[in-house]
Short mmCIF file of C-alpha atoms and ligand atoms in Angstrom, two decimals:
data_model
loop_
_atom_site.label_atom_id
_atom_site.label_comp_id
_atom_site.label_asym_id
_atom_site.label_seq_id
_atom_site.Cartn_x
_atom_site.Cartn_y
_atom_site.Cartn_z
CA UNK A 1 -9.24 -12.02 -17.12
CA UNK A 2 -11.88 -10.86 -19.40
CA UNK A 3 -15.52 -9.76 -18.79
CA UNK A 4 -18.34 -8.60 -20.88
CA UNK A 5 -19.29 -4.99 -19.79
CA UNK A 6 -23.02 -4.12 -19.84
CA UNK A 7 -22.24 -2.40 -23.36
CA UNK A 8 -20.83 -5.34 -24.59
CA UNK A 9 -17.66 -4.14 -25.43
CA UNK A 10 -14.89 -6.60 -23.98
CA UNK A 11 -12.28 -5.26 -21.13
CA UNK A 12 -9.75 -6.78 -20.22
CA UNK A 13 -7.68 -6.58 -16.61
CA UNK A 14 -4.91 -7.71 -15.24
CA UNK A 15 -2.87 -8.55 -11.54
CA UNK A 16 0.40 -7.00 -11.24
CA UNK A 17 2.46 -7.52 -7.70
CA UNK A 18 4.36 -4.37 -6.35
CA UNK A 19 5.65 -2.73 -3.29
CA UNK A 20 5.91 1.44 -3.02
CA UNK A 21 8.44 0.99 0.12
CA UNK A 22 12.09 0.86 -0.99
CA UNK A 23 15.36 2.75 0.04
CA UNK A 24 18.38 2.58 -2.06
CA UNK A 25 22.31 3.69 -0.94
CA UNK A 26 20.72 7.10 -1.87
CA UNK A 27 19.90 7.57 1.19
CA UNK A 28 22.40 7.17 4.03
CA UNK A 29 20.50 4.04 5.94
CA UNK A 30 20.34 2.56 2.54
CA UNK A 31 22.81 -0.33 0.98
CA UNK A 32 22.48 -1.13 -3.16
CA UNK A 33 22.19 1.05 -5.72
CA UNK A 34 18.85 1.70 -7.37
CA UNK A 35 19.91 -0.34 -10.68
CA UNK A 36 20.72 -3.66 -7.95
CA UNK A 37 17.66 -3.01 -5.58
CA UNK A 38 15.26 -3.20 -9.28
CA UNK A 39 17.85 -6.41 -9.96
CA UNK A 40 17.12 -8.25 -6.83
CA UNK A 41 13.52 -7.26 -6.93
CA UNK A 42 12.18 -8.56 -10.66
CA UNK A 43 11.73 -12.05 -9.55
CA UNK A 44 8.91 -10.65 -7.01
CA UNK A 45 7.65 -6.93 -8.71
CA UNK A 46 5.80 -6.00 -11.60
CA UNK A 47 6.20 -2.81 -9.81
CA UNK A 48 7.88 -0.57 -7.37
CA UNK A 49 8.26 2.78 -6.19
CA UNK A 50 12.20 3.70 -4.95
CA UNK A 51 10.84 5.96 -1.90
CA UNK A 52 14.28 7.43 -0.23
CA UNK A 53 14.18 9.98 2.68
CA UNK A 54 13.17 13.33 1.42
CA UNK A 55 15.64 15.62 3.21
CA UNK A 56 15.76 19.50 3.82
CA UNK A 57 17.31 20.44 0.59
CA UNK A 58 16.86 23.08 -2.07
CA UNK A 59 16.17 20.08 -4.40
CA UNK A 60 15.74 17.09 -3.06
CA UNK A 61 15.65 13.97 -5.26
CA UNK A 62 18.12 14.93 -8.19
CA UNK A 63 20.53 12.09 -7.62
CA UNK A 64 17.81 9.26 -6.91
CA UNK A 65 15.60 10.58 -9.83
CA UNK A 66 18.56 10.46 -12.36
CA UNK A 67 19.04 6.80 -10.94
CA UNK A 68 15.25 5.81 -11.19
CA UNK A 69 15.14 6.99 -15.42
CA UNK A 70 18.35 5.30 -15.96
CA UNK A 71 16.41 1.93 -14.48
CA UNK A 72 13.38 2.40 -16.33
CA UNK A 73 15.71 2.19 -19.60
CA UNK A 74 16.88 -0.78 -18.76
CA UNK A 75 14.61 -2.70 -17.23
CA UNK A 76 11.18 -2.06 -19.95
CA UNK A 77 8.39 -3.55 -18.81
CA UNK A 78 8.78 -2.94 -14.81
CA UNK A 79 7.16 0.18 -13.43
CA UNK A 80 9.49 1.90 -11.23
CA UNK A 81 8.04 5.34 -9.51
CA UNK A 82 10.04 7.97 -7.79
CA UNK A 83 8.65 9.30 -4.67
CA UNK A 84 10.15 9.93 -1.44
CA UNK A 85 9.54 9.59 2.49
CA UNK A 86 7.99 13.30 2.85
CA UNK A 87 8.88 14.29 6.98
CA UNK A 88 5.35 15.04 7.58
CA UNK A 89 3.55 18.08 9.42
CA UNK A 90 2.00 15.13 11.49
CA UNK A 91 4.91 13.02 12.46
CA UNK A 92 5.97 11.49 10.11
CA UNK A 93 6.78 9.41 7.47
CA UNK A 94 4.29 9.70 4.41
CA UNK A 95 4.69 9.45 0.94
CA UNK A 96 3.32 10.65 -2.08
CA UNK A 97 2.48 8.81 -5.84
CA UNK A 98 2.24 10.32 -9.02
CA UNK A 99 2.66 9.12 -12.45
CA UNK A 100 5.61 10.20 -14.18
CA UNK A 101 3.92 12.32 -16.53
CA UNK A 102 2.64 14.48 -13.78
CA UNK A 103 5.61 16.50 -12.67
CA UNK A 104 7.02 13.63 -10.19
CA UNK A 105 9.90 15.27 -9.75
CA UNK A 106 9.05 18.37 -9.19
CA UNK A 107 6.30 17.18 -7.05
CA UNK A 108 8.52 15.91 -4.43
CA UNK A 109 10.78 18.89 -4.36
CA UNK A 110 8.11 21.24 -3.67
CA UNK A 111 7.02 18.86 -0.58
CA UNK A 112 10.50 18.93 0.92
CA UNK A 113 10.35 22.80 0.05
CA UNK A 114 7.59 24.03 1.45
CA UNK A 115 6.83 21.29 3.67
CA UNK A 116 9.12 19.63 5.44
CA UNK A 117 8.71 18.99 9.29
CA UNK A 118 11.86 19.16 10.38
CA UNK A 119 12.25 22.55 8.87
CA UNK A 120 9.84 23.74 11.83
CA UNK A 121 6.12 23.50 9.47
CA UNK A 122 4.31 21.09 12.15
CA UNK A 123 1.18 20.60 13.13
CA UNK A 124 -2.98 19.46 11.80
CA UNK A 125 -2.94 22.84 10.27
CA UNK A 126 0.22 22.64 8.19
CA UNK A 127 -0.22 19.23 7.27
CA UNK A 128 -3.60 20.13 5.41
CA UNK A 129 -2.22 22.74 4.20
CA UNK A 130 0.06 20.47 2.44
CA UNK A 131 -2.84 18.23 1.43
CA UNK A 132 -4.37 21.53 -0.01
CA UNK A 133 -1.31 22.46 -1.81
CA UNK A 134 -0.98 19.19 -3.54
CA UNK A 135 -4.91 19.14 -4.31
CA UNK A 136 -4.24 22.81 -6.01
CA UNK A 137 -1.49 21.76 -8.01
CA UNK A 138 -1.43 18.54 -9.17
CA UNK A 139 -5.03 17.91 -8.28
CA UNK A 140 -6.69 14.65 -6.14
CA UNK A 141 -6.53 12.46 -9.28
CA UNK A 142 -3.22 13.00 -10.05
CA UNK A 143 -1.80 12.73 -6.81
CA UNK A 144 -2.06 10.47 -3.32
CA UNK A 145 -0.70 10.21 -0.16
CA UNK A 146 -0.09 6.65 1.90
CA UNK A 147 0.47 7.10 5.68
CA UNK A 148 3.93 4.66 6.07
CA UNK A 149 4.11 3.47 9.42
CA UNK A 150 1.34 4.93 11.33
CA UNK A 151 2.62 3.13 14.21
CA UNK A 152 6.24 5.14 14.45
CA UNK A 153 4.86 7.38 16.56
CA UNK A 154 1.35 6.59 16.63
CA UNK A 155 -0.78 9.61 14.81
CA UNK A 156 -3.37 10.17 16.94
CA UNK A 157 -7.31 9.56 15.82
CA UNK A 158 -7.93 13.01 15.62
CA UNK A 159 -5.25 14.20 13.00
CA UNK A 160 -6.41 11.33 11.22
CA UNK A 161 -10.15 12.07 11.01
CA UNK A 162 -8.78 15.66 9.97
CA UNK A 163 -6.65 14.57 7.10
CA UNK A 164 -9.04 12.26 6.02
CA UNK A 165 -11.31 14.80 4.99
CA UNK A 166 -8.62 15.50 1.59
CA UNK A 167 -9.05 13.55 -0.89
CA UNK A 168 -5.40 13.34 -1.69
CA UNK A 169 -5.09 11.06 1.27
CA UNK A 170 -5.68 7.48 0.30
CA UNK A 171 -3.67 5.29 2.30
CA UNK A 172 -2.53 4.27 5.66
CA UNK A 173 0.10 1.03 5.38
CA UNK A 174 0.59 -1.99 7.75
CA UNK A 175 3.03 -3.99 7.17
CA UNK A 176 6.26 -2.03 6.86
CA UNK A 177 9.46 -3.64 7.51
CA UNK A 178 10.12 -6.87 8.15
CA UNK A 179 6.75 -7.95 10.26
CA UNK A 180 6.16 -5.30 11.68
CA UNK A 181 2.69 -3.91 11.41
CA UNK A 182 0.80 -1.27 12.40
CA UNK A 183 -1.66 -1.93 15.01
CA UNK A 184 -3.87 1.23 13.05
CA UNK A 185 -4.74 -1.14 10.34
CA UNK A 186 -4.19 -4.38 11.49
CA UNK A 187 -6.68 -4.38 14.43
CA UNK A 188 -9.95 -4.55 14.23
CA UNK A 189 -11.70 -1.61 15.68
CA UNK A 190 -8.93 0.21 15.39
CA UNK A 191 -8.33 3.69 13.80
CA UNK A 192 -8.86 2.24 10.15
CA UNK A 193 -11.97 0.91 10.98
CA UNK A 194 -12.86 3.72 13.03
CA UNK A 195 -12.10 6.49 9.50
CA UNK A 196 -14.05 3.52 7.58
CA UNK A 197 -17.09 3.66 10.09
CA UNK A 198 -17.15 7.70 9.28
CA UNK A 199 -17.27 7.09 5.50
CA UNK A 200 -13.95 7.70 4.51
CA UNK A 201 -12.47 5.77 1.75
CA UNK A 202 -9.81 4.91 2.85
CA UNK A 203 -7.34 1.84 1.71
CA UNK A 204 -4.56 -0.17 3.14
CA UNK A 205 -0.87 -1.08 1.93
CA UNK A 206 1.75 -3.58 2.90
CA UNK A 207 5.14 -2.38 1.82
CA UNK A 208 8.89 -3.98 2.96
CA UNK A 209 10.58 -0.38 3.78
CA UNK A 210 13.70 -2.36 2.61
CA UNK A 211 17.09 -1.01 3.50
CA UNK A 212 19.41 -4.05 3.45
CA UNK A 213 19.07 -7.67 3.23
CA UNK A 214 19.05 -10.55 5.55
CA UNK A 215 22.00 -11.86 2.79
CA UNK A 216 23.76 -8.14 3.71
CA UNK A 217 23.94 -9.07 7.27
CA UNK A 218 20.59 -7.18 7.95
CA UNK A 219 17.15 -7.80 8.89
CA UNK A 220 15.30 -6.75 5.32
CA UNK A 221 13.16 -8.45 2.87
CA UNK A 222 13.36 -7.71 -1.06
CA UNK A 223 11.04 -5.97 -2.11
CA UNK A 224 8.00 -7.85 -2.45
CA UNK A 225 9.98 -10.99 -1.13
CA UNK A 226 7.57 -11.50 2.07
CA UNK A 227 4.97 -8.87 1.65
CA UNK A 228 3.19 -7.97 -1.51
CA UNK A 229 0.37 -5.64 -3.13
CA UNK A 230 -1.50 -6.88 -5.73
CA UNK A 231 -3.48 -4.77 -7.79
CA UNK A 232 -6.20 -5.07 -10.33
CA UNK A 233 -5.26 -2.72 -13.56
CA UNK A 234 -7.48 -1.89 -16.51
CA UNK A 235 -4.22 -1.58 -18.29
CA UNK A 236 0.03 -2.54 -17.81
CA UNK A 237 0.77 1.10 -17.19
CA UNK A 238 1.70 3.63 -14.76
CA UNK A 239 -1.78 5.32 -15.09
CA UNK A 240 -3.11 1.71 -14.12
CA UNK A 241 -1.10 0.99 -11.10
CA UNK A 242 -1.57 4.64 -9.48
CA UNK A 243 -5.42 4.23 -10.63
CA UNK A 244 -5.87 0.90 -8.39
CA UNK A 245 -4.06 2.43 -5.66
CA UNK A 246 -6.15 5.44 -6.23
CA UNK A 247 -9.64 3.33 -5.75
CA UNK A 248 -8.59 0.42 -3.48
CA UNK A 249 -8.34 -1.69 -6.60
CA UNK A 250 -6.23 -4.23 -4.87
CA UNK A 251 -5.05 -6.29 -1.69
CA UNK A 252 -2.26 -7.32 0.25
CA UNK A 253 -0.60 -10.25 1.16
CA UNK A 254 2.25 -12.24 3.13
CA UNK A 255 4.02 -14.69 0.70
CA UNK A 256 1.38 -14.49 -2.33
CA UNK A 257 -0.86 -16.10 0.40
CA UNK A 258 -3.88 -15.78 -2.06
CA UNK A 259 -4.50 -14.96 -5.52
CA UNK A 260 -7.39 -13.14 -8.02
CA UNK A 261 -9.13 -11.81 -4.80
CA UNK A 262 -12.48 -10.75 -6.02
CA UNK A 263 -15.06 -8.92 -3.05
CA UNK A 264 -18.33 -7.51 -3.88
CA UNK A 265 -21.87 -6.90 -2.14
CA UNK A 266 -25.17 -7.94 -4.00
CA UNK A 267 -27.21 -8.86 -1.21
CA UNK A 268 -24.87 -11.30 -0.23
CA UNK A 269 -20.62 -10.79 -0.15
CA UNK A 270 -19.72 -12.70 -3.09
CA UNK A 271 -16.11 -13.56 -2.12
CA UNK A 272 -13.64 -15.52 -4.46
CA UNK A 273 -10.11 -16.44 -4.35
CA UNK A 274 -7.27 -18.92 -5.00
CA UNK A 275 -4.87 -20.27 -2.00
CA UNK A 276 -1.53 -20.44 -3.06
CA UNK A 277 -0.92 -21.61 0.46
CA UNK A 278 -3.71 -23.18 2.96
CA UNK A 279 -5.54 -20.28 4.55
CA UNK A 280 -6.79 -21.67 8.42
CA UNK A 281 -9.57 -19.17 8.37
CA UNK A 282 -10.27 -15.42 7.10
CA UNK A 283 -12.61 -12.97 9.21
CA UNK A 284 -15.40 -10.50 7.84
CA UNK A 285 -14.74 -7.39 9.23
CA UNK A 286 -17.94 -4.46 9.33
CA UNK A 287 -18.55 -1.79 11.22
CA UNK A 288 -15.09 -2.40 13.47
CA UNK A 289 -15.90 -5.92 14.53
CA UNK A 290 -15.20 -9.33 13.47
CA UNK A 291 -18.79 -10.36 11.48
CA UNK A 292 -18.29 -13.90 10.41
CA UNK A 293 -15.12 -16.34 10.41
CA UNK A 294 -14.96 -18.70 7.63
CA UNK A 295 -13.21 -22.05 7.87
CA UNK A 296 -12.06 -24.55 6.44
CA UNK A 297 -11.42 -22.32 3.29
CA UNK A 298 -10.60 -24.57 0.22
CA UNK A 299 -7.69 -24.03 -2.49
CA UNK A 300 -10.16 -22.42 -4.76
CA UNK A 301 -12.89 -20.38 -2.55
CA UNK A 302 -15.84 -18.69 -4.77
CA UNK A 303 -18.86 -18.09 -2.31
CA UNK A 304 -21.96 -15.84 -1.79
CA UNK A 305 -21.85 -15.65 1.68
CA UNK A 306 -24.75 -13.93 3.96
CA UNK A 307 -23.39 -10.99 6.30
CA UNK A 308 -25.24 -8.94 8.73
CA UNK A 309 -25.63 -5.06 8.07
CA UNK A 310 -22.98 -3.15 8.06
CA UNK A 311 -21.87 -0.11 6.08
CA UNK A 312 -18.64 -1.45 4.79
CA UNK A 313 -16.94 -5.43 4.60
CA UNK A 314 -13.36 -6.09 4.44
CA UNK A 315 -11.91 -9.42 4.97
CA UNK A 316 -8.73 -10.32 6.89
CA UNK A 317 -7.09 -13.62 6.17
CA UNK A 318 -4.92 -16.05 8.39
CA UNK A 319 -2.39 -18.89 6.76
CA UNK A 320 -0.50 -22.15 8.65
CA UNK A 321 2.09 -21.27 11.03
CA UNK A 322 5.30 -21.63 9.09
CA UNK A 323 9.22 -21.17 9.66
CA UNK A 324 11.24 -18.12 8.84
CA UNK A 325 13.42 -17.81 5.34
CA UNK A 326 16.44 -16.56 7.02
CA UNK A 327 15.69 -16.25 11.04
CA UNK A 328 14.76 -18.46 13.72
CA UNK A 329 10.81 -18.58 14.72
CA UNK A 330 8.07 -19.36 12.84
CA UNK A 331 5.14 -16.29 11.27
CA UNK A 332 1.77 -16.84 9.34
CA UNK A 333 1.41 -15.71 6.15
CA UNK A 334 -2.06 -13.19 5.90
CA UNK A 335 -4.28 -11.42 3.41
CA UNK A 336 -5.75 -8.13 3.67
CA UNK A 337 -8.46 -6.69 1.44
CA UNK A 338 -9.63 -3.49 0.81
CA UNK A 339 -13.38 -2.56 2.16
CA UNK A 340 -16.32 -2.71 -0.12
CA UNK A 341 -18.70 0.07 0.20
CA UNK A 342 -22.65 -0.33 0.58
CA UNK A 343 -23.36 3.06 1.22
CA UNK A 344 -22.63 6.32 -0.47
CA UNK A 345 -19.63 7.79 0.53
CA UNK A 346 -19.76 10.76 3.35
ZN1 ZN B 1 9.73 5.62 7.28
ZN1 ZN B 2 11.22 3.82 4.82
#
């Protein structure tokens, strides 16, 4: 892709696919090694982040972080982060990015540290607190925080509003394992739309929480096998993949539904896309509710499409019924995007 800015100097971007879920046999629910989980994950990542269970320990991380540099030498050109599954204040599985020149290590040590939940630091108070901490020290651009599973237990509204006001946190997921997904994000009306409607900018994730594979005898997709994240970088680095996370640069998908998703408000939503499968019908979501439904939606969709008010539009997209890989039943494949903004941020 290649535009002219209003300068006239030429920038370039590019789509890389990822997923920032993934447990390796360092952690005890986990099955293959870091080196075979970045193996059987090429075919379907540009990127991915090895996110094992941060555990009470006086450093947590040393064994999966030696693993996670030894894959990055052998594997150039595949962007492999180390983060972990932080036990949250507010239960309770979060975790947060950084870019490997920013102390990622470290960063995750101090979280398990100073932080951890299950060493008796719970509660609203201590998670911001923790927000606060990371804010001080590695600072809001250097730094995010996704909300895995919001589902598993279900973080109530309020703790939600309240940790929405840091800046550090970014990202609530919904699809997490398998298809599971978390009624938060996934409904409309629900909390997601209900921290959009206050102004937060706030973004969604799909990630495969993979522990073991349907081939292992297990219930797992690869990494970015079913579910994927596609994001829009300025540049094939680190930097460029935590930046699109960072400003809801990118959306989601089940089976590459769609490609080269493009949303944007100038009077009208301007809305473009390629179907790599059919897409039934997507939805234009504002303000909580379902706006418009568009259908039929051909291979190659690039429309200006007129939308009532509303203060944010995201779309939500809806393939053909089709059978399961490696199960019995049948699923439909769906797109996410991100919300576009069309007024100032609270
Ligand atoms: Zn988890
Ligand atoms: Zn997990």
């Amino acid at each position: 892709m290649q535009a002219i800015t209003k300068e006239g100097a030429v920038s370039m971007s590019f789509w890389l696919t990822g997923d920032l879920h993934v447990h390796s046999n360092h952690d005890s629910d986990g099955f293959l090694s870091v080196a075979e989980v970045v193996e059987r994950s090429r075919a379907y990542c540009d990127f991915l982040a090895i996110s094992g269970h941060a555990l009470l320990s006086d450093n947590w991380g040393v064994d999966q972080y030696a693993s996670v540099l030894a894959a990055r030498e052998a594997n150039p050109g595949l962007f492999i982060f180390h983060t972990g599954e932080w036990e949250f204040p507010v239960p309770r599985h979060t975790i947060v990015l950084t870019t490997p020149d920013q102390g990622e290590f470290e960063l995750q040590r101090e979280l398990v540290r100073r932080f951890d939940r299950r060493a008796g630091v719970v509660g609203r108070e201590r998670a911001l607190e923790g927000l606060r901490y990371i804010e001080g020290t590695w600072g809001e651009e250097k730094a995010l925080m996704i909300f895995n599973h919001p589902d598993s237990p279900a973080v109530p509204l309020d703790d939600l509003v309240a940790l929405a006001g840091s800046p550090v946190f970014k990202i609530m997921a919904c699809y997490d394992r398998g298809e599971r997904r978390a009624s938060q994000t996934w409904e409309v009306g629900a909390e997601w739309d209900q921290l959009l409607m206050r102004g937060h900018r706030l973004w969604v994730r799909f990630g495969s929480d993979f522990h073991k594979h349907f081939t292992d005898g297990h219930t797992d997709y690869y990494p970015g096998e079913f579910v994927q994240d596609q994001v829009k970088v300025q540049e094939k680095s680190y930097q460029g993949i935590f930046d699109a996370y960072r400003t809801g640069n990118y959306f989601c998908t089940v089976d590459n539904l769609i490609h080269g998703l493009e949303v944007r408000y100038e009077g009208g939503l301007h809305v473009s896309f390629q179907c790599r499968e059919e897409v039934e019908y997507f939805e234009i979501i504002g303000d909580g509710r379902v706006l418009e439904t568009i259908s039929p939606v051909p291979e190659r969709f690039d429309r200006r499409l007129s939308v009532p008010p509303a203060s944010y539009y995201r779309l939500r997209g809806h393939g053909r019924e089709k059978t399961r890989k490696y199960s019995a039943g049948t699923y439909r494949p769906v797109f996410m995007s991100n919300p576009v903004f069309i007024s100032e941020a609270s």
